[in-house]
mmCIF file of C-alpha atoms in Angstrom:
data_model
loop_
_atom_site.group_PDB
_atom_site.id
_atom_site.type_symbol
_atom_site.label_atom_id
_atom_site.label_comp_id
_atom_site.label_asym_id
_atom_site.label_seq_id
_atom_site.Cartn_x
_atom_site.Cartn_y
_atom_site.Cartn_z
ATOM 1 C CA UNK A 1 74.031 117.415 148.094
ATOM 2 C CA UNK A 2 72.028 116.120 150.965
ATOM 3 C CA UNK A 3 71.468 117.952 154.072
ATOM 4 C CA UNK A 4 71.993 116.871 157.207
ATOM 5 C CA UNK A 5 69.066 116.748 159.268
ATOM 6 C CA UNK A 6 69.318 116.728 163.194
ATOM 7 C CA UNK A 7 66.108 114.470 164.292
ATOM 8 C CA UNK A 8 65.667 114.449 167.650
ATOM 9 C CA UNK A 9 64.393 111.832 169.905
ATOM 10 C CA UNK A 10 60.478 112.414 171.047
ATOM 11 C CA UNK A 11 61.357 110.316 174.484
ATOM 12 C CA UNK A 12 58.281 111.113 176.526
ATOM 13 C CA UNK A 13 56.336 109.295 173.607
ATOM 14 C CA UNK A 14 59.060 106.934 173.255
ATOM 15 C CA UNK A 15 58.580 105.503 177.278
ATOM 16 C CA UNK A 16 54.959 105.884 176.716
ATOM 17 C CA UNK A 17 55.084 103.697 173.784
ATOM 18 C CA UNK A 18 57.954 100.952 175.541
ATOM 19 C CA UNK A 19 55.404 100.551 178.166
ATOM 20 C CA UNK A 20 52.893 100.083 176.632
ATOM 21 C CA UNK A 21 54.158 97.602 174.664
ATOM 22 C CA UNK A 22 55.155 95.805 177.772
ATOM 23 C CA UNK A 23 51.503 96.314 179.338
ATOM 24 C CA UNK A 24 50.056 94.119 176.109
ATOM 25 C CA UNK A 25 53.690 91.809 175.416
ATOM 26 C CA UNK A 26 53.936 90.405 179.011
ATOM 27 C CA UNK A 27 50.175 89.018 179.554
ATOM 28 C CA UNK A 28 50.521 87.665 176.299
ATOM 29 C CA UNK A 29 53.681 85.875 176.574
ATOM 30 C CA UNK A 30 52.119 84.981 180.320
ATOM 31 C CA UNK A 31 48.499 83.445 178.476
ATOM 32 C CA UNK A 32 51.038 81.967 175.800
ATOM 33 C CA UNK A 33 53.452 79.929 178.425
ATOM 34 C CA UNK A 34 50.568 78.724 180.581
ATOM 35 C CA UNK A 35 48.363 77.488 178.119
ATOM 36 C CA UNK A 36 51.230 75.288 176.708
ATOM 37 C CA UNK A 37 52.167 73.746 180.371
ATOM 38 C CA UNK A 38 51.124 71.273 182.458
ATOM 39 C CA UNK A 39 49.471 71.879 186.018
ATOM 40 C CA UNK A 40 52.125 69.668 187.429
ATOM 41 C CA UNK A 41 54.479 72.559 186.066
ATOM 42 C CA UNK A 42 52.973 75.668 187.393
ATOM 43 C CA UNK A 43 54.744 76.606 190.713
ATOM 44 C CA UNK A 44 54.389 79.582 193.561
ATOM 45 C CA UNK A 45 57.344 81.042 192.536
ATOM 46 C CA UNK A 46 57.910 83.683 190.105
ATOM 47 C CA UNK A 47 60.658 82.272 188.207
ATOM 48 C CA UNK A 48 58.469 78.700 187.493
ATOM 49 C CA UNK A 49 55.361 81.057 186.182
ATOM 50 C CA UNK A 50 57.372 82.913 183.692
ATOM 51 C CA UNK A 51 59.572 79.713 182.683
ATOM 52 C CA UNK A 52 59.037 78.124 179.492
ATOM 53 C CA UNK A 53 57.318 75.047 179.412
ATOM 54 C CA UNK A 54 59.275 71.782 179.673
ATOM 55 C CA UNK A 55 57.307 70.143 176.699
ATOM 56 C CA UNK A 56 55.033 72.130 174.746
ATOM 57 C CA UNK A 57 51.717 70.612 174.400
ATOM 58 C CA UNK A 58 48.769 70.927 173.060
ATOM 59 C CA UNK A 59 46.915 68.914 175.595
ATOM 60 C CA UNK A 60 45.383 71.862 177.257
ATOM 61 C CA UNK A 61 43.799 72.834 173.673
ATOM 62 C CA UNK A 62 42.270 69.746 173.593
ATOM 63 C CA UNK A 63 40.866 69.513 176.669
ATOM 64 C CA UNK A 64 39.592 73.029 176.674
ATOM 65 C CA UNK A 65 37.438 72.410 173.784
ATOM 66 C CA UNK A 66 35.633 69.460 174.965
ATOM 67 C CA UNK A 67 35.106 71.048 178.505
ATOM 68 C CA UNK A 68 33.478 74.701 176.587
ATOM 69 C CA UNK A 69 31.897 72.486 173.834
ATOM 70 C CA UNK A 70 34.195 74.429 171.759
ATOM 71 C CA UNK A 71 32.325 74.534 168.700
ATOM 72 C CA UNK A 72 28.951 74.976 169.399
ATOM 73 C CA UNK A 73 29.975 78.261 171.757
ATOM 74 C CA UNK A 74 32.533 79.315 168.642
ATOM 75 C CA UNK A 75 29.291 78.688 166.799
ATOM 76 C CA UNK A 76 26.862 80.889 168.549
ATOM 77 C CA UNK A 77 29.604 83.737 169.050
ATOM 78 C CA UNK A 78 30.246 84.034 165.382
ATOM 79 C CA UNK A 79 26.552 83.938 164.944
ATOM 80 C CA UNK A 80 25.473 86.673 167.140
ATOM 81 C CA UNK A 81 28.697 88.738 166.635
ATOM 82 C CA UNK A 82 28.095 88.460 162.794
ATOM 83 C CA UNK A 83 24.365 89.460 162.629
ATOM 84 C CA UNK A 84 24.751 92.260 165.378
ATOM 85 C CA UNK A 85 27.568 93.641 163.075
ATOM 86 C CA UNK A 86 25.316 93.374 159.899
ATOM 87 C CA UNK A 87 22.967 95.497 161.359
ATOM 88 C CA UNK A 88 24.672 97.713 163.008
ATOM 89 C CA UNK A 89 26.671 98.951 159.789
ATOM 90 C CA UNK A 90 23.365 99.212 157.519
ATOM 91 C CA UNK A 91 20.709 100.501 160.083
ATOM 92 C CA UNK A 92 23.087 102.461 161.975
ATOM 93 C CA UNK A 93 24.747 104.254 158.668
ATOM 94 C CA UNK A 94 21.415 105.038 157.459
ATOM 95 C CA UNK A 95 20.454 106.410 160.921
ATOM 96 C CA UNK A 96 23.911 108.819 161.001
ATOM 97 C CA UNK A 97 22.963 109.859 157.322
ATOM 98 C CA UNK A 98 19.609 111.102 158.459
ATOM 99 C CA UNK A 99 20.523 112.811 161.411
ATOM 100 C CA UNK A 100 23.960 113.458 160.515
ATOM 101 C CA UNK A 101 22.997 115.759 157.595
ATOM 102 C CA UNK A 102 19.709 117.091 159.063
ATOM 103 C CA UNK A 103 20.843 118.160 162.609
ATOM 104 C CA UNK A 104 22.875 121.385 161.904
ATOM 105 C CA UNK A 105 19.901 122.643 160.018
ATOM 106 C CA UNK A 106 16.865 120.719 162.303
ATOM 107 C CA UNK A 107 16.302 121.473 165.973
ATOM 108 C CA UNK A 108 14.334 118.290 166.299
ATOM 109 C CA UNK A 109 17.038 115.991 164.394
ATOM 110 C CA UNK A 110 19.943 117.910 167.156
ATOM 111 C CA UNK A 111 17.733 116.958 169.680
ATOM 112 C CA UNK A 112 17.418 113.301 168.517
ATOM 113 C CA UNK A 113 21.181 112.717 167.776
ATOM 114 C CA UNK A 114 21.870 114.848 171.677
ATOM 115 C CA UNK A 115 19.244 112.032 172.926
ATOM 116 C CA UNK A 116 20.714 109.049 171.393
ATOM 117 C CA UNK A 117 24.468 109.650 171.617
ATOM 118 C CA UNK A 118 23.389 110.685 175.517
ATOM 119 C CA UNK A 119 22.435 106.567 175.656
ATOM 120 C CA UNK A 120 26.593 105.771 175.648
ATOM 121 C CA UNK A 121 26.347 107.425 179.819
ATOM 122 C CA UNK A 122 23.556 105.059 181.000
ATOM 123 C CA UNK A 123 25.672 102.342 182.940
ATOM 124 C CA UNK A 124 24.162 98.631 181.809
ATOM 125 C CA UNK A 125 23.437 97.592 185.513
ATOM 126 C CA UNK A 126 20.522 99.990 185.174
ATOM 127 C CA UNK A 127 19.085 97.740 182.583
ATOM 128 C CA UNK A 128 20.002 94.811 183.541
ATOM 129 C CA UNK A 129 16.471 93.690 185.141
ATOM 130 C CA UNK A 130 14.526 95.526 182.874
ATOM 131 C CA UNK A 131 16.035 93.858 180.137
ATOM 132 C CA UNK A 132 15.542 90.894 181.535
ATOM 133 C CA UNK A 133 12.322 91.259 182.090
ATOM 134 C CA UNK A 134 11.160 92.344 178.998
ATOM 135 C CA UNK A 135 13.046 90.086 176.793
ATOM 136 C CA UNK A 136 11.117 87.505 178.967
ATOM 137 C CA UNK A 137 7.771 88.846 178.172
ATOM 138 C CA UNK A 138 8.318 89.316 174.404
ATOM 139 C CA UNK A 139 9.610 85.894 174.134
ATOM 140 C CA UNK A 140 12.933 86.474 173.078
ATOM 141 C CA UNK A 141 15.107 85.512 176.073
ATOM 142 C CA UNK A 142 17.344 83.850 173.485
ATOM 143 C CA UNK A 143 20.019 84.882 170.725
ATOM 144 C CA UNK A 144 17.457 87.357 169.002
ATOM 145 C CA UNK A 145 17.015 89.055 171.839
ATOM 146 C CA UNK A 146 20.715 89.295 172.295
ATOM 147 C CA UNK A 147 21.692 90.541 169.159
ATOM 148 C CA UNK A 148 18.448 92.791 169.441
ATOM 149 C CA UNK A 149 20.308 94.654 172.483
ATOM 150 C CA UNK A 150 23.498 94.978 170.574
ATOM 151 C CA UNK A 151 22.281 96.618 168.320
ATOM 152 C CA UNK A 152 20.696 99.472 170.901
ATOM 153 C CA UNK A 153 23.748 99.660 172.642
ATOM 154 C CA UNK A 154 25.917 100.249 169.935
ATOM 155 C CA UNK A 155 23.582 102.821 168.129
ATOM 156 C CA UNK A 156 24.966 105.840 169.967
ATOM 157 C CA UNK A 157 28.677 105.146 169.640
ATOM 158 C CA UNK A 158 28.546 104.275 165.877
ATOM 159 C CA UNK A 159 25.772 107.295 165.627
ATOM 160 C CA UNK A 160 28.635 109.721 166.481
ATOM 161 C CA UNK A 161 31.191 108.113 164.536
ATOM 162 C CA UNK A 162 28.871 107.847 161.276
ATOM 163 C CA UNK A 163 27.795 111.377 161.492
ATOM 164 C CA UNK A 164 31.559 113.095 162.578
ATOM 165 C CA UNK A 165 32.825 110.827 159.399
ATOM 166 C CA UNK A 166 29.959 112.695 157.005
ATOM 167 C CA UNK A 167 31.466 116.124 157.844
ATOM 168 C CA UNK A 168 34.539 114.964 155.512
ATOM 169 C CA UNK A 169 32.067 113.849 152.965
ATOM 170 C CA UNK A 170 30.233 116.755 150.726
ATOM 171 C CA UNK A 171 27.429 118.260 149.863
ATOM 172 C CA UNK A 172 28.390 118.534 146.414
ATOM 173 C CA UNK A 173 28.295 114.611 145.215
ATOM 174 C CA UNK A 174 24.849 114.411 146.596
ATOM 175 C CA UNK A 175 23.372 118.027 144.773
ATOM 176 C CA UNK A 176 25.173 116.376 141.688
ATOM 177 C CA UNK A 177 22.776 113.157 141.812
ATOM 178 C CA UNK A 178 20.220 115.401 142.927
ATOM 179 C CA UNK A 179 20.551 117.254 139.220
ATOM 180 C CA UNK A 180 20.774 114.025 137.879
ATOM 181 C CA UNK A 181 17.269 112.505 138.631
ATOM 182 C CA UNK A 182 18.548 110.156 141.885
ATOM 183 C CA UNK A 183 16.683 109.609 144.523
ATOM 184 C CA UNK A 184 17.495 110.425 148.227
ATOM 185 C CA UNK A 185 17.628 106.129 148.563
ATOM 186 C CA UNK A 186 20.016 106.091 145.488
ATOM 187 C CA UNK A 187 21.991 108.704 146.515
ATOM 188 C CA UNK A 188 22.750 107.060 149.875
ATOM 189 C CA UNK A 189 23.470 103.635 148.781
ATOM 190 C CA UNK A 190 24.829 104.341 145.584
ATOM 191 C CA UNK A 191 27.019 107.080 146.950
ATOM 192 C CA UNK A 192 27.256 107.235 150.339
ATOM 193 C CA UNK A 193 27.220 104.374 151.634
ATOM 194 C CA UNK A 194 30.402 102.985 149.009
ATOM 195 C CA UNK A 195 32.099 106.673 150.523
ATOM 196 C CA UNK A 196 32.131 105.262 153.957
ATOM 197 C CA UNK A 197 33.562 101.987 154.058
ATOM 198 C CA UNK A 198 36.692 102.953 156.053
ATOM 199 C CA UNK A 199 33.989 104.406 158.701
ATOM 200 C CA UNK A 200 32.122 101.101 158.400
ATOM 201 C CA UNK A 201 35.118 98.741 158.873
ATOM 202 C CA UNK A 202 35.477 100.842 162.027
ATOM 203 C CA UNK A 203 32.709 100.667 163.336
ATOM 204 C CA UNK A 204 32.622 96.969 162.423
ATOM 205 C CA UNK A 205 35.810 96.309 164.369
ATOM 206 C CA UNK A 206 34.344 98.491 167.671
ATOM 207 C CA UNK A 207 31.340 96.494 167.916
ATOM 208 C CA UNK A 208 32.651 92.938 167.165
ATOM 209 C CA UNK A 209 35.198 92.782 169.863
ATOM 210 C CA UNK A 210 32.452 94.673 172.092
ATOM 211 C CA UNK A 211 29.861 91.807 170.950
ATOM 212 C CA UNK A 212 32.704 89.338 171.074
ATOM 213 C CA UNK A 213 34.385 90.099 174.369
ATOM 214 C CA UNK A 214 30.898 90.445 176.654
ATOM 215 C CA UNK A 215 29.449 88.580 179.310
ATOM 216 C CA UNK A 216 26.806 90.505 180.702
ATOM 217 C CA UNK A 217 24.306 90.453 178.226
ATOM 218 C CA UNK A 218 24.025 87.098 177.028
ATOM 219 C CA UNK A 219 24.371 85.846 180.962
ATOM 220 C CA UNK A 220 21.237 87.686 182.243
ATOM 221 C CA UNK A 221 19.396 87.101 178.848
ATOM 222 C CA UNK A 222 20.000 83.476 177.979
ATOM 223 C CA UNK A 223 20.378 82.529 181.644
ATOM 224 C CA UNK A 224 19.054 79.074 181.719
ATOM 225 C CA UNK A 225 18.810 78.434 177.658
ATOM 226 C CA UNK A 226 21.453 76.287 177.415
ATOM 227 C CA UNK A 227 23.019 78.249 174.869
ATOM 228 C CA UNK A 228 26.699 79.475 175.288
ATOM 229 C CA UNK A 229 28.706 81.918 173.539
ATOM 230 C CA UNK A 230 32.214 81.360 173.982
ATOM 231 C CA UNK A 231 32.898 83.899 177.028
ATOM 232 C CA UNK A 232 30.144 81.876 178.741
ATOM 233 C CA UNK A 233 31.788 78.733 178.115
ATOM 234 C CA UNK A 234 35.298 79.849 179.488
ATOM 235 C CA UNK A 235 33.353 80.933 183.116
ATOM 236 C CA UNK A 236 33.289 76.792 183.748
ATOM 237 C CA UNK A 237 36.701 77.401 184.642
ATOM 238 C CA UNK A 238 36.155 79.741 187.247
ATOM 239 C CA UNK A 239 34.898 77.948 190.674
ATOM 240 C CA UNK A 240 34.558 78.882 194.045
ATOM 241 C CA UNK A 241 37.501 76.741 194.798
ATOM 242 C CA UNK A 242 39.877 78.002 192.104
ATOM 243 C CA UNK A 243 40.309 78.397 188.600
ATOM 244 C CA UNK A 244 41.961 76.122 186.517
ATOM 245 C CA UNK A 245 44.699 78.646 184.518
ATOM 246 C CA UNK A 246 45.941 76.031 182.259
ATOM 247 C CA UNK A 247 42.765 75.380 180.457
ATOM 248 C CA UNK A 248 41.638 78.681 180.699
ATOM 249 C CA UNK A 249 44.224 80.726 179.070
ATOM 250 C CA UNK A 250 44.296 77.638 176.347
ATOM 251 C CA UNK A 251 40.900 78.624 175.973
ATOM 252 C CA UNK A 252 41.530 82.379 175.599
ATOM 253 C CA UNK A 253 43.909 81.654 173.380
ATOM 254 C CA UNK A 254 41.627 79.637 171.002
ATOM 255 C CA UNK A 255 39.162 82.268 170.971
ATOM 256 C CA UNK A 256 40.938 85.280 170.066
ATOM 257 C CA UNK A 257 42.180 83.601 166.912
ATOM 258 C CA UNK A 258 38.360 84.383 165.197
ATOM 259 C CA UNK A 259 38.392 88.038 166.136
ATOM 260 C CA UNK A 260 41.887 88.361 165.184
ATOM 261 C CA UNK A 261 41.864 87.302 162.090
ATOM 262 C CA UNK A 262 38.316 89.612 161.544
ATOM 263 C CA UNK A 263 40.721 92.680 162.774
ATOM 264 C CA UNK A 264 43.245 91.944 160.257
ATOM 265 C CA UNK A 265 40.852 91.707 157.493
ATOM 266 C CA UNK A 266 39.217 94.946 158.726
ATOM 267 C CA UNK A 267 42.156 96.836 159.309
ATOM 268 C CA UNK A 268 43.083 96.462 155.625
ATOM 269 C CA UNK A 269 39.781 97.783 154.253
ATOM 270 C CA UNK A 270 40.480 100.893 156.040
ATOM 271 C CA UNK A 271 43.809 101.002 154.666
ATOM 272 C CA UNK A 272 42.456 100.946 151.628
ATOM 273 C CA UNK A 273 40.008 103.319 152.058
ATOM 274 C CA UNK A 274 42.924 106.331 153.362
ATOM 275 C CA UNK A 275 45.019 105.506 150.630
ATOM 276 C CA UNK A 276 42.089 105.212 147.326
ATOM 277 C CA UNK A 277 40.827 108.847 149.245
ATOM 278 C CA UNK A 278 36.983 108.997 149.974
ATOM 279 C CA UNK A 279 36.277 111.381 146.754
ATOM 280 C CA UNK A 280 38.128 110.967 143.370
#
């Protein structure tokens, strides 16, 4: 026989959820219906924003491309957002390993992850100029230098992550290729580092759209290079006399496809990695 089992409506989370599906739904379906209509179609009124368009086209696409150099800013995104990700997952792993396992027994290594996981509070307005100036000096005021600063800003946020995720992770796999002749190298990237690919897609995912999405940092850095990544590119939109919403929100459309698509693909490999279980 089957029982009959009263479930009850959780509605506070239920509104919470409705709205904030509504908070992400409506600017999308606002980015969506813009992008696809003409300026001669946008009006004051509230009823001819929201509208549909009157024929969808993909005029605005084109245009928004050759205005951005689409390409060549696509290009240098992918590039710098690639690399900084690359190195964030392999040096910052490594770095959570060392101090991860070594602070609850070290003062020194407490003090060092305390100090570097203290670096997510310092606002980036403070080193703004510095920055600047230094990457000018060293001679890389270009997309090394960029992807040089990613890397340092991202440290302490995928520090805590990397070294929270080894708690789950024990002490008996690495004693067991201890016994067995393997090095502390081995042990990390024959063991460790295979354990923590749901932490890595994470932390993957965090810093692309971080890397992706800024401004900032390749603005003050690159400032006069010539080089654009693709939020650079969409700020030729913006003028002191307006902004031109049509190609711009084509233009935001076209470049969340890239990072979209990376999400998806990430967002499996953590799937994965709950479901296969972290130790057999």
């Amino acid at each position: 026989m089957k029982e009959n089992v009263n479930e009850k409506v959780n509605w506070p989370v239920t509104i919470l959820l409705f709205l904030g599906l509504i908070t992400v739904a409506f600017p999308l379906y606002l980015t969506i219906v813009i992008a696809f209509k003409q300026p001669s179609e946008m009006s004051t009124t509230v009823s001819g924003i929201l509208s549909l368009p009157k024929h969808w086209s993909l005029a605005n696409f084109a245009e928004a491309m050759r205005v951005t150099d689409f390409w060549n800013s696509l290009r240098n995104s992918i590039l710098i957002s690639g690399v900084t990700v690359v190195l964030s997952i392999v040096l910052h792993s490594m770095i959570g390993y060392a101090v991860g396992r070594s602070k609850a027994k070290s003062k020194f290594y407490n003090f060092v992850y305390l100090y570097i996981v203290s670096g997510m509070f310092v606002p980036f307005a403070i080193l703004m100029m510095p920055l600047v100036k230094q990457t000018a000096q060293m001679g890389i005021a270009n997309i090394v230098g960029v992807i040089l600063c990613y890397v340092v800003f991202y440290m302490p946020m995928n520090l805590m992550l990397y070294s929270g995720y080894l708690t789950n992770i024990p002490l008996a796999l690495e004693e067991a290729a201890r016994i067995d002749g393997a090095t502390t190298w081995t042990t990390y990237w024959k063991i460790i580092f295979p354990i923590m690919k749901p932490m890595h897609a994470t932390a993957a995912v965090i810093t692309a759209l971080s890397v992706w999405n800024d401004v900032m940092t390749p603005l003050v850095i690159m400032s006069g290079s010539g080089i654009n990544t693709l939020p650079l590119a969409q700020m030729t939109f913006q003028t002191q006399f307006g902004t031109n919403y049509n190609l711009a929100f084509a233009s935001y459309l076209l470049a969340l496809l890239p990072i979209l698509v990376f999400y998806i693909v990430c967002q499996k490999q953590i799937l994965n990695g709950v479901v296969n279980g972290a130790v057999k």
